[in-house]
Amino acid sequence: MGALTGKRVLVTRAREQAGTLVALLEAAGAQPLVFPSIQIVEPPDVAPLDTAIKGLDVYSWVVFTSMNAVERFFSRMALADKDARHLYGVRVAAVGPATARALERHGVIADFVPAKHVGEGVLEGLCERGVGEGTRVLLPRALEAREVLPDGLRERGVRVDVVPAYQTVTGPGDPAVLERLRAGEADAVTFASPSTVRGFLELTAGLDLADLVVAVIGPIAAREARSAGLRVDVEPAEYTTPALVAALEEYYG
């Protein structure tokens, strides 16, 4: 039996995006408890994104910092009767391998994926590839997000169009899972983004979470968890879902 056999692990991603983590946990012998702490919805105004899509030929780069941005971008592309062919001549960056795979599903191979899957890694790599004064970059992203990448590019003379492709709001959770959490029937919780931390804490306000093992993907989610008073027990060096499960197995092993 594996180290995760019988461990009850909370999955806080949006329900439609929880499948990969759930499958990996089940394969490792764990019992996933799906508790959607966020949900992905349309931004208040899609006009800026639609306008950018109509004028893609003015951009040197389009930069995607999440799978959600990819899916919402191509959804709006389809509504405009456009597809991957309309990115011809535009270079494309993806923050990490999961985002790159999302692009591949739409027929786009990323020109650049940084080794460090955070905004700082994207910024450094783009600058190394000649992005600077006079370059125009499109950044479709969440309505609220870190400003490290656009601010860093603008400091280098880049014209950056930041357009909301989606917004993240608190998810519905799951009443049955919440009852199990109240009863102490959960061993660990996983966070893949700062928004999952915030949503989870909102949905579980008043509960004692001290005994939960906290596992996070990436330093941004880790920082959010710690700033909220959580103890981060598992933080893999690679910011991917398989690495998270492997790190949990190592922790319990």
mmCIF file of C-alpha atoms in Angstrom:
data_model
loop_
_atom_site.group_PDB
_atom_site.id
_atom_site.type_symbol
_atom_site.label_atom_id
_atom_site.label_comp_id
_atom_site.label_asym_id
_atom_site.label_seq_id
_atom_site.Cartn_x
_atom_site.Cartn_y
_atom_site.Cartn_z
ATOM 1 C CA MET A 1 0.000 0.000 0.000
ATOM 2 C CA GLY A 2 1.143 3.532 -0.807
ATOM 3 C CA ALA A 3 1.759 6.339 1.647
ATOM 4 C CA LEU A 4 -1.526 8.038 0.696
ATOM 5 C CA THR A 5 -3.712 4.961 1.047
ATOM 6 C CA GLY A 6 -6.841 5.941 2.956
ATOM 7 C CA LYS A 7 -5.806 9.584 3.333
ATOM 8 C CA ARG A 8 -8.706 11.984 2.848
ATOM 9 C CA VAL A 9 -7.465 14.926 0.789
ATOM 10 C CA LEU A 10 -9.476 18.057 0.086
ATOM 11 C CA VAL A 11 -9.345 19.320 -3.515
ATOM 12 C CA THR A 12 -10.215 23.026 -3.612
ATOM 13 C CA ARG A 13 -9.991 23.743 -7.337
ATOM 14 C CA ALA A 14 -13.045 24.666 -9.390
ATOM 15 C CA ARG A 15 -15.020 21.476 -9.967
ATOM 16 C CA GLU A 16 -14.459 21.425 -13.728
ATOM 17 C CA GLN A 17 -10.700 21.640 -13.177
ATOM 18 C CA ALA A 18 -10.356 19.134 -10.360
ATOM 19 C CA GLY A 19 -10.277 16.002 -12.504
ATOM 20 C CA THR A 20 -6.528 15.596 -12.950
ATOM 21 C CA LEU A 21 -5.728 16.033 -9.254
ATOM 22 C CA VAL A 22 -8.601 13.751 -8.250
ATOM 23 C CA ALA A 23 -7.373 11.031 -10.630
ATOM 24 C CA LEU A 24 -3.779 11.263 -9.400
ATOM 25 C CA LEU A 25 -4.862 11.127 -5.757
ATOM 26 C CA GLU A 26 -7.081 8.108 -6.417
ATOM 27 C CA ALA A 27 -4.229 6.373 -8.249
ATOM 28 C CA ALA A 28 -2.061 6.973 -5.175
ATOM 29 C CA GLY A 29 -4.696 5.374 -2.924
ATOM 30 C CA ALA A 30 -6.057 8.581 -1.399
ATOM 31 C CA GLN A 31 -9.714 9.503 -1.013
ATOM 32 C CA PRO A 32 -10.244 12.891 -2.706
ATOM 33 C CA LEU A 33 -12.863 15.164 -1.163
ATOM 34 C CA VAL A 34 -13.856 17.662 -3.851
ATOM 35 C CA PHE A 35 -14.648 21.004 -2.257
ATOM 36 C CA PRO A 36 -14.754 23.697 -4.967
ATOM 37 C CA SER A 37 -13.535 26.822 -3.212
ATOM 38 C CA ILE A 38 -13.531 28.917 -6.374
ATOM 39 C CA GLN A 39 -15.487 29.139 -9.578
ATOM 40 C CA ILE A 40 -14.514 30.757 -12.862
ATOM 41 C CA VAL A 41 -17.015 33.187 -14.397
ATOM 42 C CA GLU A 42 -17.156 35.840 -17.104
ATOM 43 C CA PRO A 43 -15.597 39.222 -16.256
ATOM 44 C CA PRO A 44 -17.972 42.175 -15.907
ATOM 45 C CA ASP A 45 -17.007 43.415 -19.379
ATOM 46 C CA VAL A 46 -15.757 41.215 -22.248
ATOM 47 C CA ALA A 47 -15.476 44.095 -24.716
ATOM 48 C CA PRO A 48 -11.735 44.738 -24.121
ATOM 49 C CA LEU A 49 -10.947 41.074 -24.809
ATOM 50 C CA ASP A 50 -13.130 41.004 -27.908
ATOM 51 C CA THR A 51 -11.461 44.165 -29.203
ATOM 52 C CA ALA A 52 -7.997 42.672 -28.649
ATOM 53 C CA ILE A 53 -8.997 39.473 -30.458
ATOM 54 C CA LYS A 54 -10.172 41.473 -33.466
ATOM 55 C CA GLY A 55 -6.778 43.192 -33.673
ATOM 56 C CA LEU A 56 -4.349 40.375 -32.877
ATOM 57 C CA ASP A 57 -2.017 41.339 -35.704
ATOM 58 C CA VAL A 58 -0.764 44.390 -33.756
ATOM 59 C CA TYR A 59 0.812 42.220 -31.053
ATOM 60 C CA SER A 60 4.259 40.640 -30.971
ATOM 61 C CA TRP A 61 3.356 38.319 -28.082
ATOM 62 C CA VAL A 62 0.274 36.938 -26.371
ATOM 63 C CA VAL A 63 1.048 35.754 -22.844
ATOM 64 C CA PHE A 64 -1.129 33.252 -20.967
ATOM 65 C CA THR A 65 -0.617 32.919 -17.231
ATOM 66 C CA SER A 66 -3.304 30.282 -16.560
ATOM 67 C CA MET A 67 -5.358 27.549 -18.191
ATOM 68 C CA ASN A 68 -8.458 29.606 -17.453
ATOM 69 C CA ALA A 69 -7.134 32.453 -19.571
ATOM 70 C CA VAL A 70 -6.510 30.043 -22.441
ATOM 71 C CA GLU A 71 -10.002 28.566 -22.330
ATOM 72 C CA ARG A 72 -11.776 31.918 -22.042
ATOM 73 C CA PHE A 73 -9.611 33.456 -24.766
ATOM 74 C CA PHE A 74 -10.400 30.723 -27.265
ATOM 75 C CA SER A 75 -14.058 30.742 -26.282
ATOM 76 C CA ARG A 76 -14.234 34.409 -27.261
ATOM 77 C CA MET A 77 -12.180 33.639 -30.381
ATOM 78 C CA ALA A 78 -14.775 31.098 -31.466
ATOM 79 C CA LEU A 79 -17.591 33.600 -30.963
ATOM 80 C CA ALA A 80 -15.724 35.921 -33.340
ATOM 81 C CA ASP A 81 -15.370 33.099 -35.916
ATOM 82 C CA LYS A 82 -11.631 32.946 -35.282
ATOM 83 C CA ASP A 83 -9.305 30.123 -34.265
ATOM 84 C CA ALA A 84 -5.618 29.372 -33.768
ATOM 85 C CA ARG A 85 -4.813 30.370 -37.361
ATOM 86 C CA HIS A 86 -5.461 33.997 -36.417
ATOM 87 C CA LEU A 87 -2.432 33.884 -34.119
ATOM 88 C CA TYR A 88 -0.160 33.406 -37.139
ATOM 89 C CA GLY A 89 2.822 35.709 -36.775
ATOM 90 C CA VAL A 90 2.220 36.281 -33.067
ATOM 91 C CA ARG A 91 4.473 34.559 -30.555
ATOM 92 C CA VAL A 92 2.805 32.851 -27.602
ATOM 93 C CA ALA A 93 4.051 32.350 -24.034
ATOM 94 C CA ALA A 94 2.599 30.042 -21.364
ATOM 95 C CA VAL A 95 3.385 30.326 -17.668
ATOM 96 C CA GLY A 96 3.786 26.562 -17.199
ATOM 97 C CA PRO A 97 3.280 23.098 -18.711
ATOM 98 C CA ALA A 98 -0.421 22.839 -17.829
ATOM 99 C CA THR A 99 -1.121 26.141 -19.575
ATOM 100 C CA ALA A 100 1.001 25.015 -22.528
ATOM 101 C CA ARG A 101 -1.030 21.803 -22.794
ATOM 102 C CA ALA A 102 -4.243 23.846 -22.758
ATOM 103 C CA LEU A 103 -2.877 25.825 -25.709
ATOM 104 C CA GLU A 104 -2.004 22.608 -27.542
ATOM 105 C CA ARG A 105 -5.609 21.463 -27.239
ATOM 106 C CA HIS A 106 -6.494 24.544 -29.276
ATOM 107 C CA GLY A 107 -3.796 23.910 -31.868
ATOM 108 C CA VAL A 108 -1.149 26.297 -30.528
ATOM 109 C CA ILE A 109 2.392 25.330 -29.522
ATOM 110 C CA ALA A 110 3.829 27.804 -27.031
ATOM 111 C CA ASP A 111 6.989 29.559 -28.171
ATOM 112 C CA PHE A 112 8.129 29.977 -24.597
ATOM 113 C CA VAL A 113 7.449 28.242 -21.273
ATOM 114 C CA PRO A 114 9.673 29.395 -18.379
ATOM 115 C CA ALA A 115 11.447 26.966 -16.101
ATOM 116 C CA LYS A 116 10.014 28.878 -13.128
ATOM 117 C CA HIS A 117 6.242 28.844 -13.558
ATOM 118 C CA VAL A 118 5.428 32.276 -12.103
ATOM 119 C CA GLY A 119 5.163 35.802 -13.444
ATOM 120 C CA GLU A 120 8.783 36.559 -12.581
ATOM 121 C CA GLY A 121 9.911 33.626 -14.729
ATOM 122 C CA VAL A 122 7.786 34.794 -17.650
ATOM 123 C CA LEU A 123 9.146 38.338 -17.341
ATOM 124 C CA GLU A 124 12.766 37.220 -17.310
ATOM 125 C CA GLY A 125 12.308 34.892 -20.272
ATOM 126 C CA LEU A 126 10.469 37.420 -22.401
ATOM 127 C CA CYS A 127 13.203 39.990 -21.823
ATOM 128 C CA GLU A 128 15.817 37.419 -22.795
ATOM 129 C CA ARG A 129 13.878 36.930 -26.045
ATOM 130 C CA GLY A 130 14.071 40.560 -27.011
ATOM 131 C CA VAL A 131 10.820 41.875 -25.593
ATOM 132 C CA GLY A 132 11.436 45.513 -24.752
ATOM 133 C CA GLU A 133 11.057 49.055 -26.050
ATOM 134 C CA GLY A 134 8.478 49.164 -28.846
ATOM 135 C CA THR A 135 7.150 45.636 -28.301
ATOM 136 C CA ARG A 136 3.399 45.232 -27.867
ATOM 137 C CA VAL A 137 2.128 42.407 -25.660
ATOM 138 C CA LEU A 138 -1.390 41.134 -25.013
ATOM 139 C CA LEU A 139 -2.034 39.689 -21.551
ATOM 140 C CA PRO A 140 -5.484 38.074 -21.201
ATOM 141 C CA ARG A 141 -5.858 37.116 -17.565
ATOM 142 C CA ALA A 142 -8.019 37.157 -14.446
ATOM 143 C CA LEU A 143 -9.817 40.366 -13.535
ATOM 144 C CA GLU A 144 -7.704 40.536 -10.377
ATOM 145 C CA ALA A 145 -4.126 39.274 -10.560
ATOM 146 C CA ARG A 146 -0.567 40.115 -9.558
ATOM 147 C CA GLU A 147 0.973 43.079 -11.359
ATOM 148 C CA VAL A 148 4.539 41.750 -11.415
ATOM 149 C CA LEU A 149 4.492 40.819 -15.097
ATOM 150 C CA PRO A 150 2.729 43.832 -16.664
ATOM 151 C CA ASP A 151 4.533 46.308 -14.406
ATOM 152 C CA GLY A 152 7.892 44.705 -15.155
ATOM 153 C CA LEU A 153 7.265 44.815 -18.899
ATOM 154 C CA ARG A 154 6.128 48.432 -18.821
ATOM 155 C CA GLU A 155 9.277 49.406 -16.927
ATOM 156 C CA ARG A 156 11.178 48.091 -19.957
ATOM 157 C CA GLY A 157 9.200 50.164 -22.418
ATOM 158 C CA VAL A 158 6.804 47.449 -23.505
ATOM 159 C CA ARG A 159 3.245 48.396 -24.406
ATOM 160 C CA VAL A 160 1.101 45.907 -22.476
ATOM 161 C CA ASP A 161 -2.636 45.482 -22.988
ATOM 162 C CA VAL A 162 -4.041 43.734 -19.904
ATOM 163 C CA VAL A 163 -7.563 42.486 -20.662
ATOM 164 C CA PRO A 164 -9.832 40.533 -18.289
ATOM 165 C CA ALA A 165 -10.670 37.109 -19.706
ATOM 166 C CA TYR A 166 -12.394 35.824 -16.556
ATOM 167 C CA GLN A 167 -12.855 36.458 -12.887
ATOM 168 C CA THR A 168 -12.507 34.140 -9.919
ATOM 169 C CA VAL A 169 -15.200 34.152 -7.244
ATOM 170 C CA THR A 170 -15.802 32.020 -4.180
ATOM 171 C CA GLY A 171 -17.071 28.575 -5.094
ATOM 172 C CA PRO A 172 -19.993 26.595 -3.699
ATOM 173 C CA GLY A 173 -17.955 24.142 -1.657
ATOM 174 C CA ASP A 174 -19.894 20.982 -0.783
ATOM 175 C CA PRO A 175 -22.146 20.642 2.284
ATOM 176 C CA ALA A 176 -21.372 16.949 2.729
ATOM 177 C CA VAL A 177 -17.628 17.545 2.620
ATOM 178 C CA LEU A 178 -17.995 20.487 5.001
ATOM 179 C CA GLU A 179 -19.713 18.202 7.509
ATOM 180 C CA ARG A 180 -16.861 15.709 7.216
ATOM 181 C CA LEU A 181 -14.416 18.535 7.792
ATOM 182 C CA ARG A 182 -16.314 19.593 10.914
ATOM 183 C CA ALA A 183 -16.179 16.013 12.144
ATOM 184 C CA GLY A 184 -12.402 15.884 11.665
ATOM 185 C CA GLU A 185 -12.717 13.464 8.745
ATOM 186 C CA ALA A 186 -10.091 15.093 6.527
ATOM 187 C CA ASP A 187 -6.337 14.681 6.587
ATOM 188 C CA ALA A 188 -5.016 17.237 4.121
ATOM 189 C CA VAL A 189 -6.036 20.167 1.944
ATOM 190 C CA THR A 190 -4.512 21.166 -1.398
ATOM 191 C CA PHE A 191 -4.258 24.673 -2.831
ATOM 192 C CA ALA A 192 -3.269 25.495 -6.403
ATOM 193 C CA SER A 193 -3.673 29.283 -6.258
ATOM 194 C CA PRO A 194 -4.103 32.150 -3.788
ATOM 195 C CA SER A 195 -7.798 32.343 -4.703
ATOM 196 C CA THR A 196 -8.364 28.739 -3.598
ATOM 197 C CA VAL A 197 -6.869 29.633 -0.208
ATOM 198 C CA ARG A 198 -9.127 32.654 0.186
ATOM 199 C CA GLY A 199 -12.234 30.806 -0.986
ATOM 200 C CA PHE A 200 -11.568 27.833 1.278
ATOM 201 C CA LEU A 201 -11.088 30.016 4.341
ATOM 202 C CA GLU A 202 -14.276 31.920 3.567
ATOM 203 C CA LEU A 203 -16.278 28.694 3.211
ATOM 204 C CA THR A 204 -14.809 27.153 6.376
ATOM 205 C CA ALA A 205 -14.877 30.236 8.602
ATOM 206 C CA GLY A 206 -14.987 29.270 12.262
ATOM 207 C CA LEU A 207 -13.644 25.746 11.808
ATOM 208 C CA ASP A 208 -10.492 24.511 13.489
ATOM 209 C CA LEU A 209 -8.087 23.688 10.647
ATOM 210 C CA ALA A 210 -5.003 23.157 12.785
ATOM 211 C CA ASP A 211 -4.782 19.402 12.181
ATOM 212 C CA LEU A 212 -4.999 19.635 8.382
ATOM 213 C CA VAL A 213 -1.839 19.013 6.398
ATOM 214 C CA VAL A 214 -1.593 21.926 3.965
ATOM 215 C CA ALA A 215 -0.131 21.236 0.506
ATOM 216 C CA VAL A 216 0.346 24.004 -2.051
ATOM 217 C CA ILE A 217 1.459 24.464 -5.639
ATOM 218 C CA GLY A 218 3.849 27.359 -6.051
ATOM 219 C CA PRO A 219 5.224 30.155 -3.899
ATOM 220 C CA ILE A 220 2.315 32.540 -4.509
ATOM 221 C CA ALA A 221 -0.251 30.127 -3.076
ATOM 222 C CA ALA A 222 2.176 29.309 -0.259
ATOM 223 C CA ARG A 223 2.575 32.976 0.628
ATOM 224 C CA GLU A 224 -1.205 33.473 0.669
ATOM 225 C CA ALA A 225 -1.664 30.460 2.953
ATOM 226 C CA ARG A 226 0.999 31.599 5.382
ATOM 227 C CA SER A 227 -0.298 35.170 5.455
ATOM 228 C CA ALA A 228 -3.713 33.733 6.398
ATOM 229 C CA GLY A 229 -2.143 31.930 9.348
ATOM 230 C CA LEU A 230 -1.978 28.444 7.843
ATOM 231 C CA ARG A 231 1.029 26.177 8.323
ATOM 232 C CA VAL A 232 2.332 25.021 4.927
ATOM 233 C CA ASP A 233 3.548 21.432 5.235
ATOM 234 C CA VAL A 234 4.014 20.421 1.593
ATOM 235 C CA GLU A 235 5.423 22.667 -1.140
ATOM 236 C CA PRO A 236 6.979 20.831 -4.114
ATOM 237 C CA ALA A 237 9.887 22.403 -5.976
ATOM 238 C CA GLU A 238 8.042 21.902 -9.275
ATOM 239 C CA TYR A 239 4.782 23.801 -9.562
ATOM 240 C CA THR A 240 2.668 21.021 -11.086
ATOM 241 C CA THR A 241 -0.152 18.735 -9.983
ATOM 242 C CA PRO A 242 1.874 15.489 -10.307
ATOM 243 C CA ALA A 243 4.653 17.054 -8.238
ATOM 244 C CA LEU A 244 2.121 18.020 -5.571
ATOM 245 C CA VAL A 245 0.855 14.439 -5.265
ATOM 246 C CA ALA A 246 4.411 13.084 -5.212
ATOM 247 C CA ALA A 247 5.322 15.549 -2.464
ATOM 248 C CA LEU A 248 2.287 14.473 -0.431
ATOM 249 C CA GLU A 249 3.374 10.851 -0.807
ATOM 250 C CA GLU A 250 6.863 11.767 0.386
ATOM 251 C CA TYR A 251 5.433 13.690 3.340
ATOM 252 C CA TYR A 252 3.302 10.769 4.492
ATOM 253 C CA GLY A 253 5.932 8.187 3.588
#
